[in-house]
Every structure is written in structure tokens, then in C-alpha cells.
């Protein structure tokens, strides 16, 4: 008998995305550009994070019309974002047939305490995390894929670097711990002991771990791959650049060939202007998206 | 010859590369080579085309001039094993599409033919040539083979659809044997490689 929505099927879907780039798109035309450039999936949303940041107000799940148009336009998987804790938005997205749901801090949180019980879905979820404890809490809730939070819509890689470095360092430390130390560490990290034990044994997260939140250039993408990311999400970086087609292709190739610096140099030539970006010291603590839903 | 002299490649442009490497090592292969450039193909006894996104992998194969050399390997009789996206890469014809990728295997395939992610599933399969318990198969937005040519041997069906097939040195599966601990299908592929030597 066929079993739908098993852990293996959900986590396995993310395994198939490894080494790839997932791009934010706001319409069918952008989705086609992303697919043509070699994206492994697209994230359908109403506005890219940079515009959400600029416009303010409450950011919600995209209009289902946009999601459906994107799904019709491409044959690669389509992801979509639901607000943190908004399980109805997530159920709506599932009913539309999206392939992955991002319970995302880019949107305005709908619940100040609880995330969605993601085990209650056939469709898999990706969630953001800044450190190992946060990642394991999300996995305990049923997330099948983790990404760094970074600082979305800034075009500034510093936060994504910080989050991936933190997570990798914590994984290395945990891998060297004895079981009695792990019990204590589970308390410190606010992470379930059983999941932490799994991390200690495998010296890696039990799910795929992507980079997100600030990737704006081919070198940014390659940097995140070097730091241990399994792949890259690019939000505003592509369609806020001068030449989206060229940027998208270059970021895809730099992610695959992240150790080939001569190639990345070649890919970076005459790319035009990257998104302008924001220096993080100029945004206040309460404008930060990464502190939403911890 | 023993398996520890075998060098087997895994196409490493995108997708489940490490899982296939692990499964090959479990099946007794000594050296697994990650293939990103044409020079990585030199001296390989076999090559795995992993699961991932076939559109993406196909584009990167063209950009990095891997399409022609891999096609030549297949034509020269070197064993190739394609899973999910890899099955699409091997096929000579793709439903609703004018072009194919490697076009080596005499099959007509349909992409995402079991549906989207929410229709993805696990099932146990009887596979010809795999002894013992049914094979645990993970289908993720999986393709299937609609038609096979006269020299293609069908190895398993699911729900009336062809999901595993072999044509001489070419092996293709709709599902992901690399996502389970069962390495029997990889052992079958290693056996193909040994017989080719």
C-alpha cells in the first residue's frame, strides 16, 4: 500500500533540492525566468522581502491566484510562505497543491508563541533558524528542511553567515559530547534530547539545511556553500538586480561550482548592479525579521 | 575482479549526491568520484545519475559540456544508473516535450506523473533480479515509463506503471533507492559493472 506524507517522503523532497538555488518570484513571468536559469524550485509570494520591508504593514500569505499562476507556469517544485503559527494559511496552501510550505518570519507572525504543528500536514515545511536549538525545535514541530534566517530583504549576507557559522559550530561541539553532557546541552539549547542525540551521532542536522536571508551575489551563494549550507534561497537578490536573467544563472552556477573561484570570477563579470542592500546598523532591533518566532 | 578496484562516479551537479555515494560504498565500491566536470569522467567504470531536478541538472550538463561525454560512455557500454531525475535524463523521449537529454534509453517517460509533492509516497515493490523481501521505494514527484522499446526489460511496475527498467548497460528507476538503507539495487548496479569488465 502507498503511504503518503511520510517523514522519508517529506525530508527526501528536500534532499532532491540539495546543491540548488530556490528563488523568490512574484508572478508567472519571473517563475519562468527562474526555471530557465536553472532554479531547483521557486517560492511564490506577493512581494519580495525587500518590498515587504519597504512597504511595511502586515505581510500575509500570497493571493492563491498568484500561487496557481506560478504552479501552471513551471514544472519545477513551487513553494509558498505562510505566517508563523497560521495553520489555516498553511492548510490553504496545501489544498492548492504547493510542494513545500515556508513557515516564514518574512511574513508578519500570526501567533506570538506557537509555530504550526507541521506533523499535521502531508506537504513538507521549511523553517528558518538562527542556531541549533531553534532548528531542532522546528524539526520537533515537524519541519522537514531548515534554512538560516539571515536578515531577509537586506541583500546583506552578514546575518546568514552568523547563523550558519553558529549552527555548524554547535553541531561540531555536540558531536564531541558524551551522552550525559548532551542531556545538559539539550536544556541549554532548548532542544529535544532525542533530536540532539541524532545530531551528535550523525554530526549533522537530520534534515537538509539551506542558506537564506541576504544572498545577493554569486560569491555570497558560494560563501554560504563553503560554510556548510546544502543549497541557497535567494529572495530579493535576483529580481531586485539590474539583470535578473544573468544574475539568476550566475548564482545557480556559483552554487554548484562553489570551489571554482576562476569560474565565479567569470560569472561575476558585467553582472550589472546587485540589489542596493541595507547596512544592518541602520535598522532598529524591532525591524529585524530574524527575531520573529524563536 | 573485486569491487574494491571499481571507480564509480555520481553526477554531482545537484541533488541526492551524498546519499548515492553512501549507497555505492555500502554496495562495496571502493572509490566514488563526484562528477562536476568532463575530466572527472575519466577512467570511471560506471556512473550514477541521481535524483534532483531534471530541468536543472540537464541545463548544468549542457553548460559544463557533460552531455556528450556521458552519452558516449553510455554508447560505449559503460553502466549508467538513473534514479528519478536520472531516469528522465536517460530517456529517448519525454512526454509533452520536443527534446530529450541523453536520449540513450529506448523509453518514453512522463514527468511528475504520480502528481505533486502531496501525492508523493512510499511503497514496497517486487523488482525482478532483487531477491528476498519487497524493495522499499520512495517516490517523490516521480516520473514513470510509459513505453519501452523491444530491447528494454521491465523490472518492476507500480499501480500498472513501469517504474524500473534495464536496457543492456542502462538501469533506470522512478524512485529513490538512495533514500533508504536498502542497497540491493545499488548492488545490482555494481554487479552490472563487474559483468561489463
Coordinates of C-alpha atoms in Angstrom, one line a residue:
Chain A
X1 CA 0.0 0.0 0.0
X2 CA 1.2 3.5 -0.7
X3 CA 1.9 5.7 2.3
X4 CA 1.6 9.5 1.7
X5 CA 3.5 12.2 3.5
X6 CA 5.9 10.0 5.4
X7 CA 8.9 11.6 7.1
X8 CA 11.1 10.0 4.4
X9 CA 9.0 11.4 1.6
X10 CA 9.0 14.9 3.1
X11 CA 12.7 15.1 4.0
X12 CA 13.6 13.3 0.8
X13 CA 12.0 16.0 -1.2
X14 CA 14.4 18.5 0.4
X15 CA 17.3 16.1 -0.4
X16 CA 16.5 16.4 -4.1
X17 CA 16.9 20.2 -3.8
X18 CA 20.5 20.0 -2.5
X19 CA 23.2 21.9 -4.3
X20 CA 20.5 24.0 -5.9
X21 CA 19.0 27.5 -5.7
X22 CA 15.4 28.3 -4.7
X23 CA 14.3 31.7 -6.0
X24 CA 11.5 34.1 -4.8
X25 CA 9.1 35.0 -7.6
X26 CA 6.0 37.2 -7.6
X27 CA 4.5 36.2 -10.9
X28 CA 4.5 33.5 -13.7
X29 CA 6.9 35.5 -15.8
X30 CA 9.5 35.6 -13.1
X31 CA 9.0 31.9 -12.3
X32 CA 9.8 31.1 -16.0
X33 CA 13.0 33.2 -15.8
X34 CA 14.0 31.3 -12.6
X35 CA 13.3 27.9 -14.1
X36 CA 15.1 28.9 -17.3
X37 CA 18.2 29.9 -15.2
X38 CA 18.3 26.5 -13.5
X39 CA 16.5 27.1 -10.2
X40 CA 15.5 23.9 -8.4
X41 CA 12.3 25.4 -7.1
X42 CA 10.6 28.8 -6.9
X43 CA 9.0 30.5 -3.9
X44 CA 5.7 32.1 -4.9
X45 CA 4.9 35.3 -3.0
X46 CA 3.1 38.6 -3.4
X47 CA 6.1 40.8 -2.7
X48 CA 9.8 40.0 -2.3
X49 CA 11.2 40.6 1.2
X50 CA 12.9 44.0 0.2
X51 CA 9.5 45.3 -0.8
X52 CA 7.7 43.9 2.3
X53 CA 10.4 45.8 4.3
X54 CA 9.9 49.0 2.3
X55 CA 6.1 48.9 2.3
X56 CA 5.5 48.0 6.0
X57 CA 2.1 46.9 7.1
X58 CA 1.0 43.3 7.7
X59 CA 2.5 40.8 5.3
X60 CA 0.4 37.7 4.7
X61 CA 0.2 34.6 2.5
X62 CA 0.1 35.4 -1.2
X63 CA -3.1 35.6 -3.2
X64 CA -3.9 32.0 -4.3
X65 CA -4.2 33.3 -7.9
X66 CA -0.5 34.2 -7.9
X67 CA 0.4 30.8 -6.4
X68 CA -1.7 29.0 -9.0
X69 CA -0.3 31.0 -11.9
X70 CA 3.2 30.2 -10.8
X71 CA 2.3 26.5 -10.4
X72 CA 0.9 26.5 -14.0
X73 CA 4.0 28.3 -15.4
X74 CA 6.7 25.9 -14.3
X75 CA 7.4 22.2 -13.9
X76 CA 9.9 22.6 -11.0
X77 CA 8.5 22.5 -7.5
X78 CA 6.6 25.5 -6.1
X79 CA 6.9 26.6 -2.5
X80 CA 4.9 29.3 -0.8
X81 CA 5.0 31.2 2.5
X82 CA 2.6 31.0 5.4
X83 CA 2.7 33.3 8.5
X84 CA 4.3 31.8 11.6
X85 CA 1.6 29.9 13.5
X86 CA -1.1 30.5 10.8
X87 CA -2.1 26.9 10.2
X88 CA -5.1 27.9 8.2
X89 CA -2.9 29.7 5.6
X90 CA -0.8 26.6 5.5
X91 CA -3.8 24.3 5.0
X92 CA -5.0 26.7 2.2
X93 CA -1.6 26.4 0.5
X94 CA -1.6 22.6 0.9
X95 CA -5.1 22.5 -0.7
X96 CA -3.7 24.4 -3.7
X97 CA -1.1 21.7 -4.1
X98 CA 2.1 23.7 -3.3
X99 CA 5.1 21.3 -3.0
X100 CA 6.6 22.9 0.2
X101 CA 5.4 25.5 2.7
X102 CA 7.8 28.0 4.2
X103 CA 6.6 29.0 7.7
X104 CA 8.4 32.3 7.4
X105 CA 9.5 35.2 9.6
X106 CA 9.4 37.3 6.4
X107 CA 5.7 37.5 6.8
X108 CA 4.1 39.1 9.9
X109 CA 3.7 36.4 12.6
X110 CA 0.2 35.3 13.3
X111 CA 1.0 33.6 16.7
X112 CA 3.3 35.1 19.2
X113 CA 4.0 31.8 21.0
X114 CA 3.4 28.8 18.8
X115 CA 4.5 27.6 15.4
X116 CA 2.3 25.4 13.2
X117 CA 2.1 21.7 14.1
X118 CA 3.7 20.7 10.9
X119 CA 3.3 17.0 11.5
X120 CA -0.4 17.5 10.8
X121 CA 0.3 18.1 7.1
X122 CA 1.1 15.9 4.1
X123 CA 3.1 18.7 2.5
X124 CA 6.5 19.3 3.9
X125 CA 7.7 22.5 5.7
X126 CA 10.9 24.6 5.7
X127 CA 11.5 26.9 8.7
X128 CA 14.1 29.5 9.5
X129 CA 16.6 29.1 12.4
X130 CA 19.5 31.2 13.8
X131 CA 21.1 28.4 15.8
X132 CA 20.9 24.7 16.6
X133 CA 18.3 24.9 19.3
X134 CA 15.9 26.8 17.1
X135 CA 16.5 24.4 14.2
X136 CA 15.8 21.4 16.4
X137 CA 12.6 23.0 17.9
X138 CA 11.3 23.5 14.4
X139 CA 12.2 19.9 13.4
X140 CA 10.4 18.7 16.6
X141 CA 7.3 20.5 15.3
X142 CA 7.7 18.6 12.0
X143 CA 9.8 20.8 9.8
X144 CA 11.5 18.7 7.0
X145 CA 14.0 21.3 6.0
X146 CA 15.9 24.1 7.8
X147 CA 17.3 27.4 6.4
X148 CA 19.2 30.1 8.1
X149 CA 17.0 33.2 8.8
X150 CA 19.7 35.7 7.9
X151 CA 18.1 39.1 7.6
X152 CA 15.6 38.9 4.7
X153 CA 15.3 41.7 2.2
X154 CA 18.6 43.4 3.1
X155 CA 20.9 42.0 0.5
X156 CA 23.4 41.8 3.4
X157 CA 24.9 38.4 4.0
X158 CA 26.3 39.0 7.5
X159 CA 23.4 37.6 9.4
X160 CA 23.1 34.4 7.3
X161 CA 26.9 33.9 7.8
X162 CA 26.4 34.4 11.5
X163 CA 23.5 31.9 11.7
X164 CA 25.2 29.2 9.6
X165 CA 28.5 29.5 11.5
X166 CA 26.7 29.3 14.8
X167 CA 24.8 26.2 13.7
X168 CA 27.9 24.4 12.3
X169 CA 30.0 25.2 15.4
X170 CA 27.2 24.0 17.7
X171 CA 26.9 20.8 15.6
X172 CA 30.7 20.2 15.9
X173 CA 30.6 20.7 19.6
X174 CA 27.6 18.5 20.2
X175 CA 29.2 15.7 18.1
X176 CA 32.1 15.6 20.6
X177 CA 29.9 15.4 23.7
X178 CA 29.2 12.4 25.8
X179 CA 25.6 11.4 26.4
X180 CA 25.4 12.9 29.9
X181 CA 26.7 16.2 28.6
X182 CA 24.1 16.0 25.9
X183 CA 21.2 16.0 28.4
X184 CA 22.6 19.2 29.9
X185 CA 23.2 20.7 26.4
X186 CA 19.6 19.9 25.4
X187 CA 18.4 22.0 28.3
X188 CA 20.9 24.8 27.3
X189 CA 19.8 24.9 23.7
X190 CA 16.1 24.3 24.4
X191 CA 16.2 21.4 22.1
X192 CA 14.6 17.9 22.4
X193 CA 17.2 15.4 23.7
X194 CA 16.3 12.7 21.2
X195 CA 16.9 15.1 18.3
X196 CA 20.1 16.4 19.8
X197 CA 21.4 12.8 20.2
X198 CA 20.7 12.2 16.5
X199 CA 22.7 15.3 15.6
X200 CA 25.6 14.1 17.9
X201 CA 25.6 10.7 16.2
X202 CA 25.4 11.9 12.6
X203 CA 27.4 15.2 13.2
X204 CA 24.8 16.9 11.0
X205 CA 21.2 18.1 11.2
X206 CA 18.7 15.2 10.4
X207 CA 17.3 17.4 7.6
X208 CA 18.6 19.4 4.8
X209 CA 20.0 22.9 5.8
X210 CA 19.9 25.8 3.3
X211 CA 21.1 29.3 3.5
X212 CA 18.7 32.2 3.3
X213 CA 18.3 35.9 4.1
X214 CA 20.7 38.3 2.4
X215 CA 22.2 36.4 -0.6
X216 CA 22.8 39.0 -3.3
X217 CA 25.7 37.8 -5.5
X218 CA 27.3 34.6 -6.9
X219 CA 30.1 35.0 -4.3
X220 CA 27.5 35.2 -1.5
X221 CA 26.0 31.9 -2.6
X222 CA 29.4 30.2 -2.8
X223 CA 30.3 31.6 0.6
X224 CA 27.3 30.0 2.2
X225 CA 28.0 26.7 0.5
X226 CA 31.5 26.8 1.9
X227 CA 30.1 27.4 5.4
X228 CA 28.2 24.1 5.2
X229 CA 24.9 25.0 3.6
X230 CA 23.2 22.3 1.4
X231 CA 21.8 25.0 -1.0
X232 CA 20.7 28.5 -1.2
X233 CA 17.5 30.5 -1.1
X234 CA 17.6 33.9 -3.0
X235 CA 14.8 36.2 -2.1
X236 CA 15.1 39.8 -3.3
X237 CA 18.6 39.4 -4.7
X238 CA 17.6 38.3 -8.2
X239 CA 14.6 40.4 -9.2
X240 CA 15.9 43.5 -7.5
X241 CA 19.1 43.3 -9.5
X242 CA 19.8 45.1 -12.9
X243 CA 19.7 41.9 -14.9
X244 CA 17.7 39.1 -13.3
X245 CA 18.3 36.5 -16.1
X246 CA 22.1 36.9 -15.8
X247 CA 22.1 37.1 -12.0
X248 CA 19.9 34.0 -11.7
X249 CA 22.1 31.9 -14.0
X250 CA 25.3 33.1 -12.3
X251 CA 24.0 32.3 -8.8
X252 CA 23.0 28.8 -9.9
X253 CA 26.4 28.1 -11.3
X254 CA 28.3 29.6 -8.4
X255 CA 26.3 27.3 -6.0
X256 CA 27.1 24.2 -8.0
X257 CA 30.8 25.1 -8.5
X258 CA 31.4 26.9 -5.3
X259 CA 35.0 25.8 -5.1
X260 CA 35.9 27.1 -8.6
X261 CA 37.0 30.7 -8.0
X262 CA 38.1 31.4 -11.5
X263 CA 34.6 30.4 -12.7
X264 CA 33.0 32.6 -10.1
X265 CA 35.1 35.5 -11.3
X266 CA 33.9 34.8 -14.8
X267 CA 30.3 34.6 -13.7
X268 CA 30.6 37.9 -11.7
X269 CA 31.8 39.9 -14.7
X270 CA 29.5 42.6 -16.1
X271 CA 26.6 41.4 -14.0
X272 CA 25.3 44.9 -13.5
X273 CA 24.3 46.3 -10.2
X274 CA 23.3 43.9 -7.4
X275 CA 20.4 45.0 -5.2
X276 CA 21.4 48.0 -3.2
X277 CA 21.1 46.4 0.2
X278 CA 20.9 47.7 3.7
X279 CA 23.6 48.2 6.4
X280 CA 22.2 46.3 9.4
X281 CA 23.3 49.0 11.8
X282 CA 20.8 51.3 10.2
X283 CA 17.8 49.2 11.0
X284 CA 16.4 49.0 14.5
X285 CA 16.1 45.9 16.6
X286 CA 12.3 45.8 16.1
X287 CA 12.6 46.0 12.3
X288 CA 14.5 42.7 12.3
X289 CA 12.7 39.8 10.8
X290 CA 15.0 37.2 12.3
X291 CA 13.8 37.7 15.8
X292 CA 10.3 36.7 14.9
X293 CA 9.3 33.2 16.1
X294 CA 12.2 31.8 18.0
Chain B
X1 CA 37.6 -8.6 -10.2
X2 CA 36.8 -7.4 -6.8
X3 CA 34.6 -4.4 -6.1
X4 CA 37.4 -2.6 -4.3
X5 CA 39.0 -1.8 -7.7
X6 CA 35.9 -0.2 -9.0
X7 CA 35.7 3.5 -9.6
X8 CA 32.1 4.7 -9.9
X9 CA 31.0 8.3 -10.4
X10 CA 28.0 10.2 -9.2
X11 CA 26.9 13.2 -11.3
X12 CA 27.3 15.9 -8.7
X13 CA 25.7 19.0 -10.2
X14 CA 22.7 19.0 -7.9
X15 CA 20.5 16.5 -5.9
X16 CA 21.0 13.5 -3.7
X17 CA 24.7 13.1 -4.4
X18 CA 26.0 12.1 -0.9
X19 CA 23.2 9.5 -0.5
X20 CA 24.2 7.7 -3.7
X21 CA 27.8 7.8 -2.7
X22 CA 27.0 6.2 0.6
X23 CA 24.8 3.6 -1.0
X24 CA 27.6 2.7 -3.5
X25 CA 30.1 2.3 -0.7
X26 CA 27.7 0.1 1.1
X27 CA 27.4 -2.0 -2.0
X28 CA 31.2 -2.5 -1.9
X29 CA 32.5 0.2 -4.2
X30 CA 35.9 1.5 -3.0
X31 CA 36.1 4.8 -4.8
X32 CA 33.3 7.1 -5.6
X33 CA 34.0 10.2 -7.7
X34 CA 31.8 13.3 -7.7
X35 CA 31.4 14.4 -11.3
X36 CA 31.1 18.1 -11.9
X37 CA 33.4 18.5 -15.0
X38 CA 34.1 16.3 -18.0
X39 CA 37.6 15.4 -16.7
X40 CA 36.0 13.7 -13.7
X41 CA 34.6 11.1 -16.0
X42 CA 38.0 9.7 -17.0
X43 CA 38.5 6.0 -16.1
X44 CA 35.1 5.5 -14.5
X45 CA 33.6 2.0 -14.5
X46 CA 30.1 3.3 -14.0
X47 CA 28.1 6.4 -13.4
X48 CA 25.0 7.2 -11.3
X49 CA 22.6 10.0 -12.4
X50 CA 21.0 11.0 -9.1
X51 CA 17.6 12.3 -8.2
X52 CA 17.2 16.1 -8.2
X53 CA 15.5 18.4 -10.6
X54 CA 15.9 17.1 -14.1
X55 CA 15.5 20.5 -15.7
X56 CA 18.2 22.0 -13.6
X57 CA 20.6 19.0 -14.0
X58 CA 20.0 18.9 -17.7
X59 CA 20.9 22.6 -18.1
X60 CA 24.0 22.3 -16.0
X61 CA 25.1 19.3 -18.0
X62 CA 24.9 21.3 -21.2
X63 CA 26.6 24.4 -19.7
X64 CA 29.5 22.3 -18.5
X65 CA 29.8 20.1 -21.6
X66 CA 28.9 16.9 -19.8
X67 CA 26.1 15.8 -22.0
X68 CA 28.1 14.5 -25.0
X69 CA 30.8 12.6 -23.0
X70 CA 28.2 10.9 -20.8
X71 CA 26.2 10.0 -23.9
X72 CA 29.4 8.4 -25.3
X73 CA 30.1 6.5 -22.1
X74 CA 26.6 5.0 -22.3
X75 CA 27.0 4.2 -26.0
X76 CA 30.3 2.5 -25.2
X77 CA 28.6 0.2 -22.8
X78 CA 29.7 1.7 -19.5
X79 CA 26.9 1.1 -17.0
X80 CA 24.7 4.1 -16.1
X81 CA 22.1 4.1 -13.3
X82 CA 19.5 6.9 -13.3
X83 CA 17.1 7.4 -10.4
X84 CA 14.0 9.7 -10.7
X85 CA 15.5 12.7 -12.5
X86 CA 18.2 10.4 -13.8
X87 CA 15.5 8.2 -15.4
X88 CA 14.4 11.3 -17.3
X89 CA 17.9 12.2 -18.3
X90 CA 18.4 8.7 -19.8
X91 CA 15.1 8.5 -21.7
X92 CA 15.0 8.9 -25.5
X93 CA 11.6 10.6 -25.4
X94 CA 9.8 12.8 -22.8
X95 CA 6.0 13.2 -22.9
X96 CA 4.9 16.7 -24.0
X97 CA 8.4 17.8 -24.7
X98 CA 10.1 18.0 -28.1
X99 CA 13.6 17.3 -26.9
X100 CA 15.4 14.8 -24.6
X101 CA 18.6 14.9 -22.6
X102 CA 21.0 12.0 -23.0
X103 CA 18.4 10.1 -25.1
X104 CA 20.2 6.8 -24.5
X105 CA 17.4 4.5 -23.3
X106 CA 14.6 3.4 -25.6
X107 CA 11.8 4.7 -23.3
X108 CA 9.0 7.3 -23.4
X109 CA 8.8 8.9 -19.9
X110 CA 6.2 11.1 -18.2
X111 CA 7.5 13.7 -15.7
X112 CA 5.8 14.1 -12.3
X113 CA 3.3 11.5 -13.4
X114 CA 2.2 10.5 -9.9
X115 CA 1.3 14.1 -9.1
X116 CA 2.9 16.8 -7.0
X117 CA 4.6 16.6 -3.6
X118 CA 1.4 15.9 -1.6
X119 CA 0.8 12.8 -3.8
X120 CA 4.4 11.5 -3.2
X121 CA 4.6 8.2 -1.4
X122 CA 6.4 5.1 -0.1
X123 CA 5.5 1.6 -1.3
X124 CA 7.1 -1.8 -1.3
X125 CA 7.9 -3.2 -4.8
X126 CA 8.7 -6.6 -6.3
X127 CA 11.7 -5.9 -8.5
X128 CA 13.0 -8.6 -11.0
X129 CA 16.5 -9.5 -10.1
X130 CA 16.2 -8.3 -6.5
X131 CA 16.0 -11.4 -4.2
X132 CA 14.2 -11.5 -0.8
X133 CA 11.8 -9.0 0.7
X134 CA 10.0 -6.5 -1.4
X135 CA 12.1 -3.3 -2.1
X136 CA 11.1 -0.2 -0.2
X137 CA 10.6 2.5 -2.8
X138 CA 10.3 6.3 -2.1
X139 CA 8.5 8.1 -4.9
X140 CA 9.0 11.9 -4.9
X141 CA 7.2 13.8 -7.6
X142 CA 8.2 10.8 -9.5
X143 CA 8.2 10.1 -13.3
X144 CA 7.3 6.8 -14.8
X145 CA 8.0 5.0 -18.1
X146 CA 5.0 5.0 -20.4
X147 CA 6.5 2.8 -23.2
X148 CA 9.6 0.8 -23.7
X149 CA 11.4 -0.4 -26.8
X150 CA 11.9 -4.1 -27.7
X151 CA 15.4 -4.3 -26.0
X152 CA 14.3 -2.8 -22.7
X153 CA 13.5 -5.2 -19.9
X154 CA 10.9 -4.1 -17.4
X155 CA 11.9 -4.9 -13.9
X156 CA 9.0 -3.6 -11.8
X157 CA 5.6 -2.0 -12.0
X158 CA 3.7 0.1 -9.5
X159 CA -0.1 0.5 -10.0
X160 CA 0.2 -0.7 -13.6
X161 CA 3.0 1.7 -14.4
X162 CA 6.6 0.8 -15.3
X163 CA 8.9 2.1 -12.6
X164 CA 12.2 0.1 -13.0
X165 CA 13.7 -1.0 -16.3
X166 CA 17.0 -2.1 -17.8
X167 CA 18.4 -1.9 -21.3
X168 CA 21.8 -3.6 -21.5
X169 CA 24.2 -1.3 -19.6
X170 CA 21.4 1.2 -18.6
X171 CA 19.4 0.9 -15.4
X172 CA 16.6 3.3 -14.5
X173 CA 14.2 3.7 -11.5
X174 CA 11.4 6.1 -10.9
X175 CA 12.0 6.1 -7.2
X176 CA 14.9 6.8 -4.8
X177 CA 16.8 3.7 -3.6
X178 CA 19.4 6.1 -2.2
X179 CA 17.0 7.4 0.5
X180 CA 16.7 4.0 2.3
X181 CA 19.2 1.7 3.9
X182 CA 18.4 -1.0 1.4
X183 CA 21.4 -1.1 -1.0
X184 CA 20.2 -4.1 -3.1
X185 CA 19.5 -2.0 -6.2
X186 CA 23.0 -0.5 -5.9
X187 CA 24.4 -4.0 -5.5
X188 CA 22.6 -5.0 -8.7
X189 CA 24.2 -2.0 -10.5
X190 CA 27.6 -2.9 -9.1
X191 CA 27.0 -6.4 -10.5
X192 CA 26.3 -4.9 -13.9
X193 CA 29.6 -3.0 -13.7
X194 CA 31.5 -6.1 -12.8
X195 CA 30.0 -8.1 -15.7
X196 CA 30.9 -5.3 -18.1
X197 CA 34.6 -5.6 -17.1

